[in-house]
Each structure stands twice: as structure tokens, then as C-alpha cells.
CSV table of C-alpha atoms and ligand atoms in Angstrom, one decimal:
chain,number,residue,atom,x,y,z
A,1,UNK,CA,-9.6,17.2,15.1
A,2,UNK,CA,-8.5,18.7,18.5
A,3,UNK,CA,-5.7,16.7,20.3
A,4,UNK,CA,-7.1,17.0,23.6
A,5,UNK,CA,-10.2,15.3,22.9
A,6,UNK,CA,-8.5,12.7,20.5
A,7,UNK,CA,-6.9,8.7,21.1
A,8,UNK,CA,-3.5,9.1,20.4
A,9,UNK,CA,-1.7,6.8,22.9
A,10,UNK,CA,2.1,8.3,22.2
A,11,UNK,CA,5.0,6.2,23.6
A,12,UNK,CA,7.9,8.6,25.1
A,13,UNK,CA,10.2,5.7,25.3
A,14,UNK,CA,11.5,3.7,22.2
A,15,UNK,CA,9.8,0.3,22.4
A,16,UNK,CA,12.3,-2.4,22.5
A,17,UNK,CA,10.4,-5.2,20.7
A,18,UNK,CA,10.8,-3.2,17.4
A,19,UNK,CA,14.1,-3.8,15.5
A,20,UNK,CA,13.2,-1.3,12.5
A,21,UNK,CA,12.4,2.4,12.2
A,22,UNK,CA,8.8,2.0,10.6
A,23,UNK,CA,7.7,-0.3,13.8
A,24,UNK,CA,9.4,2.0,16.2
A,25,UNK,CA,7.8,5.2,15.0
A,26,UNK,CA,4.2,3.4,14.1
A,27,UNK,CA,4.2,2.5,17.8
A,28,UNK,CA,5.8,5.5,19.3
A,29,UNK,CA,3.6,7.4,17.4
A,30,UNK,CA,0.1,5.3,18.7
A,31,UNK,CA,-1.2,4.0,15.5
A,32,UNK,CA,-0.8,0.5,16.0
A,33,UNK,CA,-0.9,-2.0,18.8
A,34,UNK,CA,0.2,-5.7,18.9
A,35,UNK,CA,-2.6,-8.3,19.7
A,36,UNK,CA,-0.7,-11.1,19.3
A,37,UNK,CA,2.4,-12.2,17.2
A,38,UNK,CA,1.8,-10.6,13.7
A,39,UNK,CA,-1.4,-9.5,14.7
A,40,UNK,CA,-2.1,-5.5,15.1
A,41,UNK,CA,-5.1,-3.4,16.1
A,42,UNK,CA,-5.1,-0.4,14.3
A,43,UNK,CA,-5.6,2.8,16.7
A,44,UNK,CA,-7.4,6.0,15.3
A,45,UNK,CA,-4.0,7.8,13.8
A,46,UNK,CA,-2.7,4.3,11.9
A,47,UNK,CA,-6.2,3.5,11.1
A,48,UNK,CA,-6.8,6.9,9.3
A,49,UNK,CA,-3.2,6.3,7.2
A,50,UNK,CA,-4.6,2.7,6.5
A,51,UNK,CA,-7.8,4.2,5.0
A,52,UNK,CA,-6.0,6.9,2.9
A,53,UNK,CA,-3.7,4.0,1.1
A,54,UNK,CA,-7.1,1.9,0.8
A,55,UNK,CA,-8.9,4.7,-0.7
A,56,UNK,CA,-6.0,5.5,-3.4
A,57,UNK,CA,-5.9,1.8,-4.1
A,58,UNK,CA,-9.5,1.7,-4.7
A,59,UNK,CA,-9.4,5.0,-6.9
A,60,UNK,CA,-6.5,3.7,-9.1
A,61,UNK,CA,-7.9,0.3,-9.8
A,62,UNK,CA,-11.2,1.7,-10.9
A,63,UNK,CA,-9.5,4.2,-13.0
A,64,UNK,CA,-8.2,0.9,-14.6
A,65,UNK,CA,-11.6,-0.4,-15.2
A,66,UNK,CA,-11.3,-2.9,-12.2
A,67,UNK,CA,-14.5,-3.8,-10.4
A,68,UNK,CA,-14.6,-3.7,-6.6
A,69,UNK,CA,-16.2,-6.1,-4.7
A,70,UNK,CA,-16.0,-7.9,-1.3
A,71,UNK,CA,-15.2,-11.7,-0.4
A,72,UNK,CA,-15.0,-13.2,3.1
A,73,UNK,CA,-11.9,-14.0,5.1
A,74,UNK,CA,-13.2,-17.4,6.0
A,75,UNK,CA,-13.2,-20.1,3.1
A,76,UNK,CA,-14.0,-23.8,2.7
A,77,UNK,CA,-11.3,-26.4,2.3
A,78,UNK,CA,-13.4,-27.9,-0.6
A,79,UNK,CA,-12.1,-25.5,-2.9
A,80,UNK,CA,-8.6,-25.6,-2.3
A,81,UNK,CA,-8.9,-29.3,-2.7
A,82,UNK,CA,-9.9,-28.5,-6.2
A,83,UNK,CA,-7.0,-26.4,-7.0
A,84,UNK,CA,-4.9,-28.8,-5.1
A,85,UNK,CA,-3.5,-26.1,-3.2
A,86,UNK,CA,-5.0,-27.6,0.4
A,87,UNK,CA,-2.2,-29.7,0.6
A,88,UNK,CA,0.4,-27.6,-1.2
A,89,UNK,CA,0.3,-24.7,0.8
A,90,UNK,CA,1.6,-26.0,4.0
A,91,UNK,CA,1.8,-24.8,7.6
A,92,UNK,CA,1.2,-20.9,6.3
A,93,UNK,CA,-2.3,-21.3,6.0
A,94,UNK,CA,-4.6,-21.3,9.0
A,95,UNK,CA,-6.7,-24.4,9.1
A,96,UNK,CA,-10.1,-24.1,11.2
A,97,UNK,CA,-12.8,-26.7,11.6
A,98,UNK,CA,-16.5,-25.4,12.3
A,99,UNK,CA,-19.0,-27.0,14.5
A,100,UNK,CA,-19.9,-29.7,11.8
A,101,UNK,CA,-16.4,-30.6,11.4
A,102,UNK,CA,-15.9,-29.3,8.3
A,103,UNK,CA,-12.5,-28.0,7.1
A,104,UNK,CA,-12.1,-24.0,7.0
A,105,UNK,CA,-9.4,-21.7,6.4
A,106,UNK,CA,-8.8,-18.2,7.0
A,107,UNK,CA,-7.9,-17.0,3.4
A,108,UNK,CA,-4.3,-16.3,2.5
A,109,UNK,CA,-5.4,-15.2,-1.0
A,110,UNK,CA,-8.4,-15.8,-3.2
A,111,UNK,CA,-7.8,-17.6,-6.4
A,112,UNK,CA,-10.3,-20.4,-5.7
A,113,UNK,CA,-13.1,-18.5,-4.3
A,114,UNK,CA,-13.0,-16.1,-7.1
A,115,UNK,CA,-12.5,-18.7,-10.0
A,116,UNK,CA,-15.7,-20.6,-8.6
A,117,UNK,CA,-17.6,-17.2,-8.6
A,118,UNK,CA,-16.5,-16.9,-12.5
A,119,UNK,CA,-17.4,-20.4,-13.5
A,120,UNK,CA,-20.8,-20.2,-11.5
A,121,UNK,CA,-21.8,-17.1,-13.5
A,122,UNK,CA,-19.9,-16.3,-16.6
A,123,UNK,CA,-20.2,-18.8,-19.7
A,124,UNK,CA,-19.5,-16.8,-22.6
A,125,UNK,CA,-16.5,-14.8,-24.2
A,126,UNK,CA,-18.9,-11.8,-24.6
A,127,UNK,CA,-18.8,-11.2,-20.6
A,128,UNK,CA,-15.0,-10.7,-21.1
A,129,UNK,CA,-12.5,-9.5,-20.3
A,130,UNK,CA,-13.3,-9.1,-16.7
A,131,UNK,CA,-11.4,-8.0,-13.6
A,132,UNK,CA,-12.3,-8.1,-10.2
A,133,UNK,CA,-10.7,-7.2,-7.4
A,134,UNK,CA,-11.4,-6.7,-3.5
A,135,UNK,CA,-9.1,-5.4,-0.5
A,136,UNK,CA,-9.8,-7.6,2.5
A,137,UNK,CA,-7.6,-9.0,5.4
A,138,UNK,CA,-5.5,-12.1,5.0
A,139,UNK,CA,-3.8,-14.6,7.0
A,140,UNK,CA,-0.7,-16.3,6.5
A,141,UNK,CA,0.8,-18.1,9.5
A,142,UNK,CA,4.4,-16.8,8.8
A,143,UNK,CA,7.0,-18.8,10.7
A,144,UNK,CA,8.5,-15.2,11.7
A,145,UNK,CA,6.1,-12.3,11.7
A,146,UNK,CA,8.2,-9.2,12.3
A,147,UNK,CA,8.8,-5.7,11.6
A,148,UNK,CA,5.6,-4.5,12.8
A,149,UNK,CA,2.9,-4.6,10.0
A,150,UNK,CA,5.8,-5.1,7.1
A,151,UNK,CA,5.6,-8.6,7.5
A,152,UNK,CA,2.2,-9.5,9.9
A,153,UNK,CA,0.3,-12.9,10.2
A,154,UNK,CA,-3.1,-10.6,9.3
A,155,UNK,CA,-2.5,-8.2,6.9
A,156,UNK,CA,-5.1,-6.1,4.7
A,157,UNK,CA,-4.0,-6.6,1.1
A,158,UNK,CA,-5.7,-5.7,-2.4
A,159,UNK,CA,-6.1,-8.9,-4.7
A,160,UNK,CA,-7.2,-8.5,-8.2
A,161,UNK,CA,-8.0,-11.3,-10.8
A,162,UNK,CA,-8.3,-11.1,-14.2
A,163,UNK,CA,-10.5,-13.3,-16.7
A,164,UNK,CA,-9.6,-13.3,-20.5
A,165,UNK,CA,-10.5,-15.3,-23.5
A,166,UNK,CA,-6.5,-15.8,-25.0
A,167,UNK,CA,-3.1,-15.4,-23.4
A,168,UNK,CA,-2.7,-12.1,-25.7
A,169,UNK,CA,-5.8,-10.5,-23.4
A,170,UNK,CA,-4.5,-11.3,-20.3
A,171,UNK,CA,-1.0,-10.1,-21.0
A,172,UNK,CA,-2.9,-6.8,-21.6
A,173,UNK,CA,-4.3,-6.9,-18.4
A,174,UNK,CA,-1.1,-8.1,-16.8
A,175,UNK,CA,0.3,-4.6,-18.2
A,176,UNK,CA,-2.7,-2.3,-17.8
A,177,UNK,CA,-1.9,-3.7,-14.0
A,178,UNK,CA,1.7,-2.7,-13.9
A,179,UNK,CA,0.5,0.9,-15.1
A,180,UNK,CA,-2.0,1.4,-12.6
A,181,UNK,CA,0.4,0.3,-10.0
A,182,UNK,CA,3.0,2.9,-10.7
A,183,UNK,CA,0.5,5.6,-10.7
A,184,UNK,CA,-0.3,4.0,-7.4
A,185,UNK,CA,2.7,3.8,-5.4
A,186,UNK,CA,3.6,7.4,-6.9
A,187,UNK,CA,0.5,9.1,-5.4
A,188,UNK,CA,1.8,7.5,-2.1
A,189,UNK,CA,5.0,9.2,-2.3
A,190,UNK,CA,7.0,6.1,-3.5
A,191,UNK,CA,9.1,4.7,-5.9
A,192,UNK,CA,8.1,1.2,-6.1
A,193,UNK,CA,10.4,-0.7,-9.2
A,194,UNK,CA,9.4,-3.5,-10.9
A,195,UNK,CA,11.3,-6.5,-10.7
A,196,UNK,CA,11.1,-10.1,-12.4
A,197,UNK,CA,10.5,-12.2,-9.9
A,198,UNK,CA,9.5,-15.8,-8.9
A,199,UNK,CA,5.9,-17.2,-8.7
A,200,UNK,CA,6.2,-19.2,-5.2
A,201,UNK,CA,2.7,-20.6,-4.1
A,202,UNK,CA,0.7,-18.6,-6.7
A,203,UNK,CA,2.3,-20.0,-9.4
A,204,UNK,CA,2.9,-18.8,-13.2
A,205,UNK,CA,6.3,-18.1,-14.4
A,206,UNK,CA,5.5,-14.7,-15.7
A,207,UNK,CA,5.5,-12.2,-12.7
A,208,UNK,CA,7.3,-8.9,-11.1
A,209,UNK,CA,7.3,-8.1,-7.8
A,210,UNK,CA,7.2,-4.2,-7.0
A,211,UNK,CA,9.9,-2.8,-4.7
A,212,UNK,CA,10.5,0.0,-2.4
A,213,UNK,CA,14.4,-0.2,-2.1
A,214,UNK,CA,15.2,0.4,1.9
A,215,UNK,CA,18.3,-0.8,4.0
A,216,UNK,CA,15.7,-2.9,5.7
A,217,UNK,CA,14.1,-4.6,3.1
A,218,UNK,CA,13.8,-8.6,3.3
A,219,UNK,CA,14.3,-9.0,-0.3
A,220,UNK,CA,17.9,-8.7,-1.9
A,221,UNK,CA,17.5,-7.1,-5.3
A,222,UNK,CA,19.9,-6.7,-8.2
A,223,UNK,CA,19.4,-3.5,-10.7
A,224,UNK,CA,20.7,-1.3,-13.5
A,225,UNK,CA,20.5,2.2,-11.3
A,226,UNK,CA,19.1,3.6,-14.6
A,227,UNK,CA,15.5,2.1,-13.4
A,228,UNK,CA,15.7,4.7,-10.4
A,229,UNK,CA,15.5,7.6,-13.0
A,230,UNK,CA,12.1,6.4,-14.3
A,231,UNK,CA,9.2,8.2,-13.2
A,232,UNK,CA,5.4,7.8,-14.3
A,233,UNK,CA,4.2,11.4,-13.4
A,234,UNK,CA,1.2,12.8,-14.4
A,235,UNK,CA,1.0,11.3,-17.7
A,236,UNK,CA,-2.6,10.3,-19.6
A,237,UNK,CA,-2.7,6.8,-20.3
A,238,UNK,CA,-5.9,4.9,-22.2
A,239,UNK,CA,-6.3,1.8,-20.0
A,240,UNK,CA,-7.9,0.1,-22.8
A,241,UNK,CA,-5.1,0.7,-25.3
A,242,UNK,CA,-3.0,-2.3,-26.0
A,243,UNK,CA,-0.1,-0.5,-27.3
A,244,UNK,CA,-0.3,2.4,-24.4
A,245,UNK,CA,0.1,-0.2,-21.8
A,246,UNK,CA,2.6,-2.2,-23.4
A,247,UNK,CA,4.9,0.9,-23.8
A,248,UNK,CA,4.9,1.4,-20.3
A,249,UNK,CA,5.6,-2.1,-19.5
A,250,UNK,CA,8.6,-1.8,-21.9
A,251,UNK,CA,9.8,1.4,-20.7
A,252,UNK,CA,9.6,0.2,-16.9
A,253,UNK,CA,10.8,-3.5,-17.4
A,254,UNK,CA,13.5,-3.3,-20.3
A,255,UNK,CA,16.7,-2.3,-17.4
A,256,UNK,CA,17.6,-5.0,-15.5
A,257,UNK,CA,16.1,-5.3,-12.2
A,258,UNK,CA,15.4,-8.7,-10.4
A,259,UNK,CA,15.1,-10.2,-6.9
A,260,UNK,CA,17.7,-12.7,-5.9
A,261,UNK,CA,15.2,-15.5,-6.7
A,262,UNK,CA,15.5,-14.8,-10.7
A,263,UNK,CA,18.9,-12.9,-10.4
A,264,UNK,CA,21.2,-14.0,-13.4
A,265,UNK,CA,24.6,-13.1,-13.2
A,266,UNK,CA,25.9,-13.2,-16.8
A,267,UNK,CA,23.1,-10.7,-17.7
A,268,UNK,CA,23.4,-8.6,-14.6
A,269,UNK,CA,27.3,-8.6,-16.1
A,270,UNK,CA,26.0,-6.9,-19.2
A,271,UNK,CA,24.7,-3.8,-17.4
A,272,UNK,CA,27.5,-1.2,-17.5
A,273,UNK,CA,29.7,-1.7,-14.3
A,274,UNK,CA,29.1,2.0,-12.6
A,275,UNK,CA,25.4,1.3,-13.0
A,276,UNK,CA,25.3,-2.0,-11.4
A,277,UNK,CA,23.2,-1.9,-8.0
A,278,UNK,CA,22.7,-4.6,-5.2
A,279,UNK,CA,20.6,-3.4,-2.7
A,280,UNK,CA,17.8,-4.4,-0.1
A,281,UNK,CA,14.0,-4.0,-1.1
A,282,UNK,CA,10.5,-4.1,0.5
A,283,UNK,CA,8.1,-5.8,-1.8
A,284,UNK,CA,4.9,-3.8,-1.9
A,285,UNK,CA,3.1,-5.5,-4.8
A,286,UNK,CA,3.4,-8.7,-7.1
A,287,UNK,CA,1.6,-9.1,-10.6
A,288,UNK,CA,1.1,-12.7,-11.9
A,289,UNK,CA,0.2,-14.0,-15.3
A,290,UNK,CA,-0.6,-18.0,-14.9
A,291,UNK,CA,-2.4,-18.8,-17.8
A,292,UNK,CA,-5.0,-21.6,-17.2
A,293,UNK,CA,-3.5,-23.0,-13.7
A,294,UNK,CA,-7.0,-22.4,-11.8
A,295,UNK,CA,-9.3,-22.5,-14.5
A,296,UNK,CA,-8.3,-26.2,-15.6
A,297,UNK,CA,-8.4,-27.4,-12.3
A,298,UNK,CA,-11.7,-25.6,-11.5
A,299,UNK,CA,-13.5,-25.8,-14.8
A,300,UNK,CA,-13.8,-22.1,-15.4
A,301,UNK,CA,-14.5,-22.2,-19.1
A,302,UNK,CA,-16.4,-20.3,-21.5
A,303,UNK,CA,-17.8,-20.2,-25.1
A,304,UNK,CA,-15.5,-18.9,-27.6
A,305,UNK,CA,-16.4,-16.8,-30.7
A,306,UNK,CA,-15.9,-20.4,-32.7
A,307,UNK,CA,-18.6,-21.9,-30.2
A,308,UNK,CA,-15.7,-24.0,-28.8
A,309,UNK,CA,-15.7,-24.1,-25.1
A,310,UNK,CA,-12.1,-23.0,-23.7
A,311,UNK,CA,-10.7,-22.7,-20.2
A,312,UNK,CA,-10.0,-18.3,-19.5
A,313,UNK,CA,-6.6,-17.1,-19.0
A,314,UNK,CA,-6.1,-15.4,-15.7
A,315,UNK,CA,-3.8,-13.8,-13.5
A,316,UNK,CA,-3.6,-12.2,-10.0
A,317,UNK,CA,-2.6,-9.0,-8.6
A,318,UNK,CA,-1.6,-8.1,-5.2
A,319,UNK,CA,-1.0,-5.1,-3.6
A,320,UNK,CA,0.3,-5.2,0.1
A,321,UNK,CA,-2.1,-2.4,1.7
A,322,UNK,CA,-0.8,-2.7,5.3
A,323,UNK,CA,2.5,-3.4,4.5
A,324,UNK,CA,2.6,0.0,2.8
A,325,UNK,CA,2.6,1.8,6.1
A,326,UNK,CA,5.7,0.3,7.2
A,327,UNK,CA,7.2,1.0,3.5
A,328,UNK,CA,6.2,4.7,3.3
A,329,UNK,CA,7.9,5.2,6.7
A,330,UNK,CA,10.9,3.5,5.8
A,331,UNK,CA,11.3,5.4,2.9
A,332,UNK,CA,10.3,8.9,4.7
A,333,UNK,CA,11.4,10.1,8.0
A,334,UNK,CA,14.1,11.5,9.8
A,335,UNK,CA,15.8,11.1,13.7
A,336,UNK,CA,12.2,13.2,15.0
A,337,UNK,CA,9.9,10.7,13.4
A,338,UNK,CA,7.9,10.1,10.4
A,339,UNK,CA,7.6,12.9,7.2
A,340,UNK,CA,4.3,11.7,5.8
A,341,UNK,CA,4.0,12.6,2.1
A,342,UNK,CA,1.0,14.6,1.2
A,343,UNK,CA,-1.2,11.9,-0.4
A,344,UNK,CA,-1.3,9.8,2.9
A,345,UNK,CA,-1.1,12.1,5.3
A,346,UNK,CA,-3.2,11.2,8.6
A,347,UNK,CA,-4.3,15.3,9.1
A,348,UNK,CA,-3.2,17.8,6.5
A,349,UNK,CA,-1.8,20.1,8.7
A,350,UNK,CA,-0.9,20.5,12.5
A,351,UNK,CA,-1.7,23.6,14.7
A,352,UNK,CA,0.5,24.2,17.6
A,353,UNK,CA,-0.6,26.6,20.1
A,354,UNK,CA,2.4,28.0,22.0
A,355,UNK,CA,0.2,29.7,24.7
A,356,UNK,CA,-3.0,27.9,25.4
A,357,UNK,CA,-5.4,29.7,27.6
A,358,UNK,CA,-4.2,33.1,26.1
A,359,UNK,CA,-7.4,34.7,24.7
A,360,UNK,CA,-5.8,35.8,21.5
A,361,UNK,CA,-3.9,32.6,20.5
A,362,UNK,CA,-6.8,30.6,21.5
A,363,UNK,CA,-8.9,32.7,19.1
A,364,UNK,CA,-6.8,32.6,16.5
A,365,UNK,CA,-6.2,29.0,16.6
A,366,UNK,CA,-9.7,28.2,16.9
A,367,UNK,CA,-10.1,30.7,13.3
A,368,UNK,CA,-7.3,28.8,11.8
A,369,UNK,CA,-9.0,25.5,12.7
A,370,UNK,CA,-12.6,26.5,11.4
A,371,UNK,CA,-11.0,28.3,8.1
A,372,UNK,CA,-8.8,24.8,7.3
A,373,UNK,CA,-12.1,22.9,8.2
A,374,UNK,CA,-14.6,25.0,5.9
A,375,UNK,CA,-12.0,24.5,3.2
A,376,UNK,CA,-12.7,20.4,3.2
A,377,UNK,CA,-9.4,20.1,4.8
A,378,UNK,CA,-8.5,17.8,8.2
A,379,UNK,CA,-6.3,19.7,10.9
A,380,UNK,CA,-5.0,18.4,14.0
A,381,UNK,CA,-5.0,21.0,16.6
A,382,UNK,CA,-2.7,20.4,19.5
A,383,UNK,CA,-4.8,22.2,22.3
A,384,UNK,CA,-3.0,20.9,25.2
A,385,UNK,CA,-1.5,22.9,28.0
A,386,UNK,CA,1.9,21.5,27.3
A,387,UNK,CA,5.0,23.4,26.8
A,388,UNK,CA,5.8,24.4,23.4
A,389,UNK,CA,9.3,22.1,23.3
A,390,UNK,CA,6.8,19.0,23.8
A,391,UNK,CA,4.3,20.1,21.4
A,392,UNK,CA,6.8,20.5,18.5
A,393,UNK,CA,8.0,16.8,19.2
A,394,UNK,CA,4.8,15.5,19.0
A,395,UNK,CA,3.8,17.1,15.9
A,396,UNK,CA,7.5,16.1,14.7
A,397,UNK,CA,7.0,12.4,15.6
A,398,UNK,CA,3.0,12.3,14.2
A,399,UNK,CA,5.2,13.7,10.9
A,400,UNK,CA,2.0,15.9,9.5
A,401,UNK,CA,3.7,17.6,6.2
A,402,UNK,CA,2.6,21.3,7.4
A,403,UNK,CA,2.8,22.5,10.7
A,404,UNK,CA,1.2,26.1,11.9
A,405,UNK,CA,2.7,27.9,14.7
A,406,UNK,CA,0.4,30.5,16.8
A,407,UNK,CA,1.8,32.4,19.5
A,408,UNK,CA,1.3,35.8,21.2
A,409,UNK,CA,4.6,37.3,20.0
A,410,UNK,CA,3.4,36.8,16.2
A,411,UNK,CA,-0.3,37.7,16.7
A,412,UNK,CA,0.9,41.1,17.5
A,413,UNK,CA,2.4,41.5,14.1
A,414,UNK,CA,-0.5,39.5,12.4
A,415,UNK,CA,1.6,36.4,11.6
A,416,UNK,CA,1.6,33.1,12.2
A,417,UNK,CA,4.5,30.5,11.1
A,418,UNK,CA,4.3,28.1,8.5
A,419,UNK,CA,6.8,25.2,8.6
A,420,UNK,CA,7.5,22.2,6.4
A,421,UNK,CA,8.2,19.1,7.9
A,422,UNK,CA,10.2,17.7,5.1
A,423,UNK,CA,12.6,20.9,4.9
A,424,UNK,CA,12.0,22.3,8.4
A,425,UNK,CA,11.6,25.8,6.5
A,426,UNK,CA,9.7,28.5,8.3
A,427,UNK,CA,7.4,31.1,7.0
A,428,UNK,CA,5.8,34.1,8.7
A,429,UNK,CA,2.7,34.9,7.1
A,430,UNK,CA,-0.7,36.3,7.7
A,431,UNK,CA,-3.2,33.3,9.4
A,432,UNK,CA,-5.4,33.3,5.9
A,433,UNK,CA,-2.3,33.1,4.0
A,434,UNK,CA,-1.4,30.3,5.6
A,435,UNK,CA,-4.5,28.7,4.9
A,436,UNK,CA,-4.5,29.4,1.5
A,437,UNK,CA,-0.8,28.1,1.0
A,438,UNK,CA,-2.2,24.8,2.6
A,439,UNK,CA,-5.4,24.7,0.4
A,440,UNK,CA,-3.4,25.0,-2.3
A,441,UNK,CA,-0.7,22.2,-1.7
A,442,UNK,CA,-3.4,19.5,-1.4
A,443,UNK,CA,-5.4,21.2,-4.3
A,444,UNK,CA,-2.4,19.6,-6.1
A,445,UNK,CA,-2.8,16.2,-4.9
A,446,UNK,CA,-4.9,13.9,-7.0
B,501,5CA,N1,-2.4,-13.8,-5.1
B,501,5CA,C1,-1.6,-12.9,-5.1
B,501,5CA,C2,-1.8,-11.8,-5.9
B,501,5CA,S1,-3.2,-11.3,-5.4
B,501,5CA,C3,-0.8,-12.9,-4.1
B,501,5CA,O1,-1.4,-13.4,-2.8
B,501,5CA,N2,0.5,-12.4,-3.9
B,501,5CA,S2,1.3,-11.8,-2.9
B,501,5CA,O2,1.8,-13.4,-2.2
B,501,5CA,O3,2.7,-11.6,-3.5
B,501,5CA,O4,1.1,-11.0,-2.0
B,501,5CA,C4,0.3,-9.8,-2.2
B,501,5CA,C5,1.4,-8.7,-1.5
B,501,5CA,O5,1.1,-8.6,-0.1
B,501,5CA,C6,2.8,-8.8,-1.3
B,501,5CA,O6,3.6,-7.8,-2.8
B,501,5CA,C7,3.1,-7.9,-0.3
B,501,5CA,O7,3.0,-6.7,-0.3
B,501,5CA,C8,2.0,-8.2,0.7
B,501,5CA,N3,2.2,-9.3,1.6
B,501,5CA,C9,2.1,-10.7,1.5
B,501,5CA,N4,2.4,-11.6,3.0
B,501,5CA,C10,2.5,-10.2,3.8
B,501,5CA,C11,2.6,-10.4,5.2
B,501,5CA,N5,3.0,-11.5,5.8
B,501,5CA,N6,2.6,-9.1,5.6
B,501,5CA,C12,1.9,-8.2,5.1
B,501,5CA,N7,2.1,-8.1,3.9
B,501,5CA,C13,2.2,-9.3,2.9
């Protein structure tokens, strides 16, 4: 993309409504615009990152064997009356009447709708196990929407639902989700720590939240610092293997890590003193096992191998896709702007032309742009007639991991400059070498 042709409404001043750095930087970098409280338009740059995050979530869900689908945002109240949640959910639920006076709602989550689909089409244990998921907009009429996309009213969420014959099978589905979530967050350059939590309005007493440690996080967390040494890395896992998935769960959840809702002072005191940590975290996902809560209430049953009809065991598993943009920026920025991890960056590299209009510099930039594109990469070329300082400031704000700077002085010696946004280190090299290096870096990103 050439910046002169893009739509990138960068703000020069700090927006006064933003209290935390990710919200401020998303507004300044022209990624989002508030439409009304807790509801945002996703401008082209923000939309690009949202799509990247969504794609990673899709890939990792399908790697784990989960099946994508799409359910609507608007739901009939009748299903929620069946589960009993229509009255329980309270003011967070946006209730709507259609022209016939029927009660509708904008879905805050989808347990009822998916259970209805399941009971309509599945009647035998032979169709199990089954995990369906979708990525769809949700609405929760939060009393205090704040921090931009971090606590929105309308937000984008992946929600998945497993259906299993037995509790053991459903716990394997739970473990499988935990493993796939660890991979998912690491691909986004995030460490998200699974912590024992509370079921809230979803229900179930077996649940973990995934938390990204950050001062601006809304949750208070207590943990053994040894959990921060764990990484999933590039290990291969067989998602059908009960033992392998259980071993990962054991490895990542046996050390003390809890949110304030389930914090237990006596257990925490058993953690060696020098490893006890109290901090704040951003909840980027949550997994639940809730047994037969919805299947019993809504009659989602299957015939087992012994011919008896039994309610299925279920769980639901959510990832805060739009919240993740905020979480990634909270975890990765400096005083100049965002620093995107390679896995989610909106453009792979920026090209800065120091002397727009100079025949040689323009030609070199055009050639670089074409070479990167030919390799399947997506560069952002700052071809505006701006001073170098302004161009650098924009690139730093946008946070692309790599910048190629092209100027007449370097070109005389046959070189351009390749700069890492994260370290600030620059290296001079011929343009082709810069292209090759960038291609190599992204070839290593899953
Ligand atoms: N049905 C279950 C699992 S699919 C569920 O709704 N879980 S949840 O309530 O924990 O939501 C899943 C994730 O959505 C949360 O972990 C969080 O990352 C994200 N989320 C929840 N509320 C908001 C909100 N108001 N704004 C942005 N993201 C949110």
C-alpha cells in the first residue's frame, strides 16, 4: 500500500478520552473511531490487525479439530427462557422487540443457540465428540465501557462449544482448548497465563481464564512467578491424545495462578515467598466445563452405546478477539508508539523515502516495493512529500516491525538502511539483501 493512497487518519495530539496507552495509540494510529460508547468503527489499519488475529484464531481452532460455522448476532428470547438465563442475565443483555412484538436480544454469548442446533440434528453418541465454534460480534451492555476495545459493549469474540458423551471426554475437550489457546496467544507474541477463575453467568465451577500481565489490566491476579517461565514453543502435539493434552494442562496449571475471584490466601502462602506475585492482568480468553447445565435444561440428549438416552456434557471456550488488539499493544509499545509482533503486524515492513521526487530514490523505492510484493509480502510505502522526521515518527507510531529507509546518500553506495522497530538497531545493506532478510524473517512465522 502506498501511504498517499491509503486511509490513515493519524492524530497528532493525544486524545483526551483515552486513559490507557493501547486506547491512545489505537486512536492516534487511526485504527479505530468511536461510534458511540463502547462501540467502534474499525478503520482500515485496525481492521487489518483484527483480521490477522481472527485468522490465527481460525487456524489454531481448526488445527485442534474444531469446526467453524457462523451464528447470527440477533437471537430469539425464547431459547434463553428455556435455559432460564433470560431473566438471570440482567441489564448486560440488550433486549429488542421486533415489529411483531417478539422479544429478541443481541447475543452476549451463544450457549443456547448452539444447544438448539445440536438437539435438532444430533441424536447418537456416534456423532460425538463434536466441537463447533464461530467468531462473531457480541453485545454486552457493560455498565462502564472503557479502555477502547478492551471493554467494549460491542466486541468480537471467538466462542466454541464442545459436546461429549461423558465427563471424561468433555474434560479432554477442555484440555485440548487449553493447549490450542497457548499456541494461539504465543503466535500473537503474547504470554497469556491460564489461571483458575470463576464461572460467572456462563456457569460451571471448572474454568480457567487466560491473562496477559499488564499494569492496566482490570483483573487482580496472584501467582507463582515460576509460571512466567513456561512457554509452549513449537512443540508438536496430537490433539486427539488424551495424555498429551492432559500433560500440557498439568504443566501449565499446577503452579499457583488465580484471579481474585478464586484466590486462596492459605494456598498462596505455600508458594515460596520470593516467588509470590500480585499483579494485574488482561483477560484475553476463558474456558469452561459446565457439564449438563444447558443440555438438561434444553433437552440436548444422545443415545449412548448401551441404548440409554443421556444429556451431553458440554463446555464453552471464548477468546476476546477485538480485546486482543488492546492487550497486544499494552504488552508491546514504547513512548514512540506501537511495536507489533511479526505474527499480527498490519504491514510486514515500511518503506521510507527520504527524498520524494528524487528520481533515483523514487525508483529504488518502487523497486523495493515491487520485490516485497512479488514475494507475497505486504509493505507500506510512505511516498508522501513529508520531511524525514515526520515520516519516521509516523512509522514509529504505526509500529511496523521493520523499516527500510531509502535516501540519495545511501543509494550512491548501493545501500539502504534496515531498522528493527523493537531494538532500534539499523544495518546498511543492498536493497535486495534487505528484501531477502525480511522474507526470511516472515518465512519463520507460522
Ligand atoms: N461463552 C463463554 C465462552 S465462549 C463466554 O462468553 N466467555 S467470556 O464471558 O469469558 O467471554 C470470552 C472472552 O471475551 C473474555 O475472556 C474476554 O477476553 C472477551 N470479552 C468479554 N467481555 C468483553 C468486553 N466487554 N469487551 C471486549 N472483550 C470482552
